[in-house]
CSV table of C-alpha atoms and ligand atoms in Angstrom, one decimal:
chain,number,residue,atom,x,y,z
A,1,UNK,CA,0.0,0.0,0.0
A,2,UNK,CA,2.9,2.4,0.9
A,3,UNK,CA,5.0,1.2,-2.2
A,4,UNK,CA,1.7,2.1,-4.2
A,5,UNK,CA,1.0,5.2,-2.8
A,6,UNK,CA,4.6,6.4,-2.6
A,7,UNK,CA,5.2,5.4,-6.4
A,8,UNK,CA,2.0,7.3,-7.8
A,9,UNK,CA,3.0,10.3,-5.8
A,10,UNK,CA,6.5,10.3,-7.8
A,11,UNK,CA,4.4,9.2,-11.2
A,12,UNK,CA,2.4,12.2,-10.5
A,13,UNK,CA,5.2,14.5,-10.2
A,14,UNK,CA,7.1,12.7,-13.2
A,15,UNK,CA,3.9,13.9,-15.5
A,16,UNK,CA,2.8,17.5,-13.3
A,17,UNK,CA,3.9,19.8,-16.4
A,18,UNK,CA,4.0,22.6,-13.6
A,19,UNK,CA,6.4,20.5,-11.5
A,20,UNK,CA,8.3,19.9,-14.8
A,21,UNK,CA,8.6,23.5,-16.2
A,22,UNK,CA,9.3,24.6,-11.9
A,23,UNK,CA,11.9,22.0,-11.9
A,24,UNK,CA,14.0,22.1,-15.1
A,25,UNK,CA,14.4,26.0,-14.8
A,26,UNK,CA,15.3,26.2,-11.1
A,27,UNK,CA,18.8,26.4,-10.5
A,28,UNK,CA,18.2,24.6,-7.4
A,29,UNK,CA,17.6,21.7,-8.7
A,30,UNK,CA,20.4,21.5,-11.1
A,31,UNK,CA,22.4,19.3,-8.8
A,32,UNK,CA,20.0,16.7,-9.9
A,33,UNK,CA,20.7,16.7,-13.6
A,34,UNK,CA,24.6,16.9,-13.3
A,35,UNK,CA,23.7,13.7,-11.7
A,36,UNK,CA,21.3,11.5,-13.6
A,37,UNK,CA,22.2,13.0,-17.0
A,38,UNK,CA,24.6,12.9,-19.3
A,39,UNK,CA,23.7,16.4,-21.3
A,40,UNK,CA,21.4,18.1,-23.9
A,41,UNK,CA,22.9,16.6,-26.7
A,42,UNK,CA,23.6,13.6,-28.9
A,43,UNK,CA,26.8,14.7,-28.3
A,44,UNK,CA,27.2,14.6,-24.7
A,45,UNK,CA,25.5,11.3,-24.6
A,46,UNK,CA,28.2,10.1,-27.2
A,47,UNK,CA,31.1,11.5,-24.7
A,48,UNK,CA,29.4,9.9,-21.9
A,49,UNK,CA,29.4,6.5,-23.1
A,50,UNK,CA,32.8,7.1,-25.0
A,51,UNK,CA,34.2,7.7,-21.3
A,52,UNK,CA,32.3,4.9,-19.2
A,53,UNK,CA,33.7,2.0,-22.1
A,54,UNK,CA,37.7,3.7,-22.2
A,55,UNK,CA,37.5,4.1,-18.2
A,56,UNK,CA,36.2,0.9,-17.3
A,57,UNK,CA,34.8,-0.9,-20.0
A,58,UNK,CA,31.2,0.0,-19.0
A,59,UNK,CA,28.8,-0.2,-21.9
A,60,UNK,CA,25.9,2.2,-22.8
A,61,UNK,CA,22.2,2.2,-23.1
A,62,UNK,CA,21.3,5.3,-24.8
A,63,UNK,CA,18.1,7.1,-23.7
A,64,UNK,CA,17.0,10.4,-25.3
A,65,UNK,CA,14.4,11.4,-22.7
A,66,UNK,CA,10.6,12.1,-22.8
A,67,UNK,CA,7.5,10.3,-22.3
A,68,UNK,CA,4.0,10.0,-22.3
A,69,UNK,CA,4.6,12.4,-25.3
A,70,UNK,CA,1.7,14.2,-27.2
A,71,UNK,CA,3.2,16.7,-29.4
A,72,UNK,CA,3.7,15.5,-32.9
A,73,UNK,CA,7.0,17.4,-33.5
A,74,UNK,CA,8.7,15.9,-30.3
A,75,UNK,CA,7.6,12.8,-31.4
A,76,UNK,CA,9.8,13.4,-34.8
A,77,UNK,CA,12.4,15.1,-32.7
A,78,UNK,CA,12.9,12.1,-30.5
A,79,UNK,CA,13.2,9.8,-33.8
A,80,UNK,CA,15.8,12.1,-35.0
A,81,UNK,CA,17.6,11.7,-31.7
A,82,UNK,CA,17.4,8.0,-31.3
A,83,UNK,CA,18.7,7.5,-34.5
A,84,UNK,CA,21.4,10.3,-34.5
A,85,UNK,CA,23.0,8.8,-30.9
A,86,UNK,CA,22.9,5.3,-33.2
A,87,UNK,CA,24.9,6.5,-35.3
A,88,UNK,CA,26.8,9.0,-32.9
A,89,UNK,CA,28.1,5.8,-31.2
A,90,UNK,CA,28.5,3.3,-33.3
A,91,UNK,CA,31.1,5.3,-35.2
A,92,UNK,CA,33.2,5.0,-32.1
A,93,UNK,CA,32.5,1.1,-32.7
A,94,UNK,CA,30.7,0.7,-29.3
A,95,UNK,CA,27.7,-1.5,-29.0
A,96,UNK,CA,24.5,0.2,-30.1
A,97,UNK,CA,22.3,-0.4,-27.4
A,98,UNK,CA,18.9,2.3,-27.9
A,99,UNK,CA,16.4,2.6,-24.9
A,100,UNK,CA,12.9,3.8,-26.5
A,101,UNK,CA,9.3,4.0,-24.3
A,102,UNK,CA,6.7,3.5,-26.7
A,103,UNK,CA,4.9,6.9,-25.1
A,104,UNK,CA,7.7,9.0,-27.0
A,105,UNK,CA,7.6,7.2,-29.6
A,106,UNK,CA,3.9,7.8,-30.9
A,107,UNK,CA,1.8,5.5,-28.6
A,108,UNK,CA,-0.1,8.7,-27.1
A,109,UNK,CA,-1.4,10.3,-30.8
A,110,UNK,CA,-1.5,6.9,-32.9
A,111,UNK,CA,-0.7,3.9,-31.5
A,112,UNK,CA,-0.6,2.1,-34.6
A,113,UNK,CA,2.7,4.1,-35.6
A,114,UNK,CA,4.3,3.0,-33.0
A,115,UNK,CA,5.8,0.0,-34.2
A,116,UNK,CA,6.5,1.7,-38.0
A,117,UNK,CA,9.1,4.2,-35.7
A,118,UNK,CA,10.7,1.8,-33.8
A,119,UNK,CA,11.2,-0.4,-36.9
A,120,UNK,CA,13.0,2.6,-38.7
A,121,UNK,CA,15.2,2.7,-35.3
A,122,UNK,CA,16.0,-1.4,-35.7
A,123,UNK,CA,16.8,-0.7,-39.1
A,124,UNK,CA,19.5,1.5,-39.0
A,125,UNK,CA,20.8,-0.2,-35.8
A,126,UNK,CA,20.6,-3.6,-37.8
A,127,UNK,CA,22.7,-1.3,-41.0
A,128,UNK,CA,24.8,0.4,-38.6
A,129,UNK,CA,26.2,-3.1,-36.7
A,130,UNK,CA,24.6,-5.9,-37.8
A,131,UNK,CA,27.9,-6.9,-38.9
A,132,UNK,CA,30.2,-6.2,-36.4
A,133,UNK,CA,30.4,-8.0,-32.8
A,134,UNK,CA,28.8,-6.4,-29.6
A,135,UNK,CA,25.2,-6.5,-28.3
A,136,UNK,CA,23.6,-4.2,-30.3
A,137,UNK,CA,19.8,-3.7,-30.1
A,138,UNK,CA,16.4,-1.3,-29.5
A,139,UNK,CA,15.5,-1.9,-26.1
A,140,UNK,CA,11.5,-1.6,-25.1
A,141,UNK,CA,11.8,0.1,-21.9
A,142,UNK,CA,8.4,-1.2,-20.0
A,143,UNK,CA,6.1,1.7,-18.8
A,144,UNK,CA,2.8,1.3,-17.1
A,145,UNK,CA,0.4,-1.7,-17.2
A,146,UNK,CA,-1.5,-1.0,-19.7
A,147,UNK,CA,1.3,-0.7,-22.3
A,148,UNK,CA,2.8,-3.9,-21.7
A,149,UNK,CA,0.6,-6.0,-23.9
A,150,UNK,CA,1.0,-3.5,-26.8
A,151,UNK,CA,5.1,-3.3,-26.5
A,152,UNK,CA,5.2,-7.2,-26.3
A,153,UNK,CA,3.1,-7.4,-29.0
A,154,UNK,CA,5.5,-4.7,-31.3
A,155,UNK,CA,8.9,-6.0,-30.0
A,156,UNK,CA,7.6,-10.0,-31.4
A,157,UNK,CA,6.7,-8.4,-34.7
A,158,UNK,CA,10.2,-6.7,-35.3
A,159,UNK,CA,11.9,-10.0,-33.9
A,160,UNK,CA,10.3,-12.1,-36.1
A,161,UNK,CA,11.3,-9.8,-38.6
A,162,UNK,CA,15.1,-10.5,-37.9
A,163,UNK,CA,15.4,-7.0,-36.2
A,164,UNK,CA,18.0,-6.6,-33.2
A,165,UNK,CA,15.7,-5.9,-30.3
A,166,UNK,CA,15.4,-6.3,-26.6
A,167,UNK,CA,12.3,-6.1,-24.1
A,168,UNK,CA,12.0,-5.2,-20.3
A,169,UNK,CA,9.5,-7.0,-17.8
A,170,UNK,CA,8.8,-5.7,-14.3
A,171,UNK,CA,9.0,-8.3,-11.3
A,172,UNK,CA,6.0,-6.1,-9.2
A,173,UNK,CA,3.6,-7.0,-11.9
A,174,UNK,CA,2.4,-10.8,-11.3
A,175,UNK,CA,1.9,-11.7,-14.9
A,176,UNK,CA,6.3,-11.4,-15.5
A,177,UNK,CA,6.8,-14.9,-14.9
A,178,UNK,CA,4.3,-15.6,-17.8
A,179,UNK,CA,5.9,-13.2,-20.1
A,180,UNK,CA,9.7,-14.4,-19.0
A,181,UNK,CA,8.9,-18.0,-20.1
A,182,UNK,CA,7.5,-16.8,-23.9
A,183,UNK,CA,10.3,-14.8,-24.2
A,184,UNK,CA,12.4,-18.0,-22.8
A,185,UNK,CA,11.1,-19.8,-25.6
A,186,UNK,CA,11.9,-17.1,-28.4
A,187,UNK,CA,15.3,-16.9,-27.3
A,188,UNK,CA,15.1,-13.3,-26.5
A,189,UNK,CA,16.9,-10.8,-24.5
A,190,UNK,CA,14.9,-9.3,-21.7
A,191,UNK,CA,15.8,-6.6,-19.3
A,192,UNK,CA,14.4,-7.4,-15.5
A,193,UNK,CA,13.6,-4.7,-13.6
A,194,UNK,CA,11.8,-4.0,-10.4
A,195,UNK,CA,9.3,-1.4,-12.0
A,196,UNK,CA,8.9,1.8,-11.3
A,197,UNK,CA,5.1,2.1,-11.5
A,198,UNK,CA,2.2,0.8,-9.2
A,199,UNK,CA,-1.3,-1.2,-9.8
A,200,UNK,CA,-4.0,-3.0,-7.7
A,201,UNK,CA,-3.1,-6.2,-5.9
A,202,UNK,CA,-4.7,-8.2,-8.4
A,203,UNK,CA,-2.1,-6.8,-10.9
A,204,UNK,CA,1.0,-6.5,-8.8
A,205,UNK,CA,2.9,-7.4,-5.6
A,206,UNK,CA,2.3,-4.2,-3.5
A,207,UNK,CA,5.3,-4.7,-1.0
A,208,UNK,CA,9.2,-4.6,-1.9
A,209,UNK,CA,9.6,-7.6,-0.2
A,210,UNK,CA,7.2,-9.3,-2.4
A,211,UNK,CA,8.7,-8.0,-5.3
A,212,UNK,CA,12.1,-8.9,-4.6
A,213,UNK,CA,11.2,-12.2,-3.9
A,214,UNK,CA,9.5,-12.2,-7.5
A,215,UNK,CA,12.6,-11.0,-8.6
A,216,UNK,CA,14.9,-13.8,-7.2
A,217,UNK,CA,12.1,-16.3,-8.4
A,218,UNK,CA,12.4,-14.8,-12.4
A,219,UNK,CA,16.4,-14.5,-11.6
A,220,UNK,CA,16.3,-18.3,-11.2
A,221,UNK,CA,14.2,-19.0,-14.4
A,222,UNK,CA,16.2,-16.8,-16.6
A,223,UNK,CA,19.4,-18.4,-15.9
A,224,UNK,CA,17.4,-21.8,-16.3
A,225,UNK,CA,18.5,-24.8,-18.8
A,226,UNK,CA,15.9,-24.0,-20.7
A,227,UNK,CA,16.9,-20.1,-21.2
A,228,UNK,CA,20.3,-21.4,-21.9
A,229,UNK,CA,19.6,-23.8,-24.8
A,230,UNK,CA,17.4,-21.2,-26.7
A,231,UNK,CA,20.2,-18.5,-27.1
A,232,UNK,CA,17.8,-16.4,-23.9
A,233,UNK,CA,19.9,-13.7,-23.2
A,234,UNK,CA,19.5,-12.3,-19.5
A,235,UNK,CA,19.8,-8.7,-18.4
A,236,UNK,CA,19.5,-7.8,-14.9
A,237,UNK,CA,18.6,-4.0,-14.2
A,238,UNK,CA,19.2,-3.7,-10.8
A,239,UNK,CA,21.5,-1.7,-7.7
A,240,UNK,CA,20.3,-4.0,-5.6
A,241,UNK,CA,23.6,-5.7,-4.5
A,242,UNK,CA,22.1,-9.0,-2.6
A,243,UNK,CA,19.9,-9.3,-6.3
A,244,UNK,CA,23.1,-9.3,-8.3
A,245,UNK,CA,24.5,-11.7,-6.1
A,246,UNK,CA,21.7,-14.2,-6.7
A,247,UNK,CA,22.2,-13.4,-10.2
A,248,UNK,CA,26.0,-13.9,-10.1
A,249,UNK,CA,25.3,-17.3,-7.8
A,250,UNK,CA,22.3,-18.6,-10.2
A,251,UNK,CA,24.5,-18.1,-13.4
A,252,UNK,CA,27.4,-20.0,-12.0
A,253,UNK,CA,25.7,-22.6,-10.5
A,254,UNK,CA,23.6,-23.2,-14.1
A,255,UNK,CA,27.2,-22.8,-16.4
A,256,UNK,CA,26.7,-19.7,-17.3
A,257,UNK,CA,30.0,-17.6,-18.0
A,258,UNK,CA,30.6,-13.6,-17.4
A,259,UNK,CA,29.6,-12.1,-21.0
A,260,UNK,CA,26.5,-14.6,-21.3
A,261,UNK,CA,24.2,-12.1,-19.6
A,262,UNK,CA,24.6,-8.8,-18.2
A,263,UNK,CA,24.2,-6.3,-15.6
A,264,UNK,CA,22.7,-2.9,-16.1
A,265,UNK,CA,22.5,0.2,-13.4
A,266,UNK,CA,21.2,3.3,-14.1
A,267,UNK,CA,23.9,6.7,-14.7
A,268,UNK,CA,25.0,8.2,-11.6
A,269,UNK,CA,23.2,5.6,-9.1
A,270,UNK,CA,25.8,3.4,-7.1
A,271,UNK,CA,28.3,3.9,-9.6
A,272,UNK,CA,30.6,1.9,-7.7
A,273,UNK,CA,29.1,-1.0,-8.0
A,274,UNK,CA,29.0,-1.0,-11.8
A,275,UNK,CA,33.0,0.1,-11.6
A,276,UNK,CA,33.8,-3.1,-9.4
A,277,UNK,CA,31.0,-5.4,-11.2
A,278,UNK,CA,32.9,-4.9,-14.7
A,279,UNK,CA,36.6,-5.4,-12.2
A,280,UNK,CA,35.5,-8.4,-11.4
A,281,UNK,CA,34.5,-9.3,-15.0
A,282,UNK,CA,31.2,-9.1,-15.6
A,283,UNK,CA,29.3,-7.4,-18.3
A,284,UNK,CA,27.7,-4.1,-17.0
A,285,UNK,CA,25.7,-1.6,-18.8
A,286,UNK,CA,24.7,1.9,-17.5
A,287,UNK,CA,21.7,3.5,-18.6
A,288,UNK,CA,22.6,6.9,-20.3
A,289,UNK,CA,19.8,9.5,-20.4
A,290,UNK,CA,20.6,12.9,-22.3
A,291,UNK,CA,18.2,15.9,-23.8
A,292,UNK,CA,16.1,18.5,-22.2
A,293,UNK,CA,13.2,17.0,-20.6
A,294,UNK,CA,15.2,15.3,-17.4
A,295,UNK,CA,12.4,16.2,-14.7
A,296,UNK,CA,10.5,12.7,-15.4
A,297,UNK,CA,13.8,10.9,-15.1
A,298,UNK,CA,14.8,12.8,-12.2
A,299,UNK,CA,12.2,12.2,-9.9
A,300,UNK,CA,11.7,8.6,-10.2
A,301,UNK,CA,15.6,8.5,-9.0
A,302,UNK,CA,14.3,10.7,-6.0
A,303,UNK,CA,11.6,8.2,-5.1
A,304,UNK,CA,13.8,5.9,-5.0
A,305,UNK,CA,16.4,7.2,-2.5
A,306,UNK,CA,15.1,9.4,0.3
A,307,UNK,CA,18.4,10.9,0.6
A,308,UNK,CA,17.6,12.8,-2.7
A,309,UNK,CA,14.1,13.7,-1.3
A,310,UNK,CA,16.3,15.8,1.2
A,311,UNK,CA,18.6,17.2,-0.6
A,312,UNK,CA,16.1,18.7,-3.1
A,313,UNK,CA,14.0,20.0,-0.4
A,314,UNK,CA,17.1,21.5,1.2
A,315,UNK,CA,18.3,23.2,-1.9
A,316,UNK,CA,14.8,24.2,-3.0
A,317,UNK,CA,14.7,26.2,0.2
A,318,UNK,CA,18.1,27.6,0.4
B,1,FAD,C1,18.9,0.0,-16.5
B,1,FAD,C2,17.6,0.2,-15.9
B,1,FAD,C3,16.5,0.3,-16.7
B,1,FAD,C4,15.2,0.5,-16.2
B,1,FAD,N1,14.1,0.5,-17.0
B,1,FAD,C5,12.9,0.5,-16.4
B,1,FAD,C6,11.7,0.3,-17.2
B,1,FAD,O1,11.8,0.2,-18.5
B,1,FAD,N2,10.5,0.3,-16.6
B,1,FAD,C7,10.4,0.4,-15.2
B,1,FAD,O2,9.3,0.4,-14.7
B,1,FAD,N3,11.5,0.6,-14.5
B,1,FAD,C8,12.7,0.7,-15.0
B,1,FAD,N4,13.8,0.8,-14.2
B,1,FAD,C9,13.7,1.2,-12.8
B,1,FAD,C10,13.4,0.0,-11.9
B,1,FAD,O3,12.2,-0.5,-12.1
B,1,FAD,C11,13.5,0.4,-10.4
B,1,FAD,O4,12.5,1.4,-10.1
B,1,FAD,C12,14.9,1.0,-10.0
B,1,FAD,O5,15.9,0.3,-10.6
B,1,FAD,C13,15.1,0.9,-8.5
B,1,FAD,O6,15.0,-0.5,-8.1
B,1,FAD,P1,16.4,-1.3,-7.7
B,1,FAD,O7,16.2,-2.7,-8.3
B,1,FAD,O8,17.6,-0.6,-8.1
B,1,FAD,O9,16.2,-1.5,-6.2
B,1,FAD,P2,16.1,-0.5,-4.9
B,1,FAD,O10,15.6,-1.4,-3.9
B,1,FAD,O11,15.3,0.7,-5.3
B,1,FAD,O12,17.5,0.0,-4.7
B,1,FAD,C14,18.6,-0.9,-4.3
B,1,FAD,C15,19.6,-0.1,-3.6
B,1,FAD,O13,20.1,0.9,-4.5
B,1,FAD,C16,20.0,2.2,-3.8
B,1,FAD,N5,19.5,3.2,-4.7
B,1,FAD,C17,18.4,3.0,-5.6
B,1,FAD,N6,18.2,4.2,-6.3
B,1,FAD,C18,19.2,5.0,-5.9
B,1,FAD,C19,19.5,6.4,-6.2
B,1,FAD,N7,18.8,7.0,-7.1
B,1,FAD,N8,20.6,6.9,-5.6
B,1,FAD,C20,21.4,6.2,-4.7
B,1,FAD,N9,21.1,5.0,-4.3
B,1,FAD,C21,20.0,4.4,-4.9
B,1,FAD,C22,18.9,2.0,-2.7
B,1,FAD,O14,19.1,2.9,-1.6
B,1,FAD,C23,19.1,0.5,-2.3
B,1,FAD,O15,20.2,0.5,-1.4
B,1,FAD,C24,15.1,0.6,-14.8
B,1,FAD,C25,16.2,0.5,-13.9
B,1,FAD,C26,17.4,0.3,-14.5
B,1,FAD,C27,18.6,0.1,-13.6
């Protein structure tokens, strides 16, 4: 109840566009987006990523950020960007790994463009590396529950299709387990993450016990034999140290080597823990958000570390 409560309050604030416009022109809260973002521009999201792979051979999940997006011309603006950092990054021969909600990509005004964009994005990914080695792909990211039968539904079509492409489930909702074992079967590669949204108790676990526990209980299946003969490729979005242990433990104990699956931690959240992850040899990935609307991202990251809570509201009063 207090997960569901406290996570609707941050949703609230993620789509106020009064918070928003407050929030991204108050110097007081600039502290945040040195933080959790890279920069404005394709540019600075290229530097970012160039930096994290020759420092510590930490790969990149591009993200230009928006969502829930109704303006047709940010819609095209976003497409532009997505592909630009593509291409921005692959020149430096780095894996081409492109996060994309389907609410900034079209879902909001026409759902049924939705999957036309994201195809053009798979393309050029596909032109741009399909021949090179590295796990290059257009991530899904997984927004609230009503969108996840829709971005299942477009990620399948574009991997039957031969596309590169990769999809996240959320442990809180209780239908993951379902989703994780088609996806087992299609070989795919699936991001787990906790979720970052809310629903009813007939939808989702409601306490972060529950869900970790869910968590552990989809860790264990993705690592299964199963996953491992159909070329399943596990990514486990998480700072959550004891869950990337289990991970860690669970792919051992199942054969699998460092490189098989990966880790993936959001930019400028425990970024120590992705530094000694890759140390000790595993495959890490850091989430790298860049472009002007950072308020959404911003205060999900608050929600999820009272610490921030404070400091905003000390620096908002200062
Ligand atoms: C790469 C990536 C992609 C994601 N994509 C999606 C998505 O598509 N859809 C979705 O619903 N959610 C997504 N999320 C968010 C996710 O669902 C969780 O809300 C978020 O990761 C927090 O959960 P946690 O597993 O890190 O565990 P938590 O229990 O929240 O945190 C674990 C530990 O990390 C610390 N910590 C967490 N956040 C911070 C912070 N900001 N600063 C300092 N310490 C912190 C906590 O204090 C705690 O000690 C993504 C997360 C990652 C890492």
């Amino acid at each position: 109840m207090m997960r569901r409560l406290w996570q609707s309050a941050m949703i609230g604030l993620a789509r106020s566009e009064t918070a928003k416009s407050f929030m991204q022109n108050s110097r007081a809260t600039s502290f945040l987006r040195g933080k959790y973002v890279a920069g404005e521009s394709v540019a600075a999201g290229c530097e970012r990523a160039v930096s994290l792979f020759e420092r510590d051979g930490i790969r990149s999940s591009m993200f230009f950020m928006g969502e829930y997006v109704d303006d047709p011309a940010l819609v095209d603006e976003t497409l532009r960007n997505k592909m630009n950092i593509a291409d921005a990054i692959g020149g430096h021969q780095l894996d081409i790994h492109v996060s994309v909600d389907p609410t900034q990509i079209g879902h909001v005004i026409d759902p049924e463009r939705v999957q036309e964009h994201a195809q053009s994005i798979a393309e050029r990914i596909r032109q741009l590396a399909g021949h090179r080695d590295g796990v290059h792909c257009l991530m899904f990211d997984m927004e609230d529950a009503s969108l996840v039968d829709p971005t299942i539904a477009i990620h399948n079509t574009l991997q039957d299709m031969g596309l590169p492409v990769a999809l996240t489930l959320q442990a809180y909702l209780r239908r993951t387990r379902e989703d994780i074992g088609r996806q087992l079967s299609r070989g795919s590669r699936v991001r787990l993450v906790k979720g970052a949204f809310a629903a009813g108790a007939k939808l989702a676990f409601q306490s972060n016990s529950e869900i970790k526990d869910n968590s552990r209980q989809l860790i264990e299946l993705m690592f299964s034999a199963p996953a491992r003969s159909s070329g399943f490729y596990p990514i486990i979005a998480t700072h959550d140290t004891a869950l990337q242990d289990v991970a860690i433990e669970t792919a051992r104990r199942n054969g699998w080597a460092p490189g098989e699956y990966e880790f993936e931690m959001l930019l400028g959240v425990r970024e120590n823990v992705a530094r000694d992850l890759s140390a000790k040899g595993e495959r890490v990935r850091v989430y790298v958000p860049f472009g002007r609307d950072w308020w959404p991202h911003a205060v999900r990251r608050i929600g999820e570390n009272p610490k921030n809570a404070m400091l905003l509201i000390r620096s908002l009063l200062q």
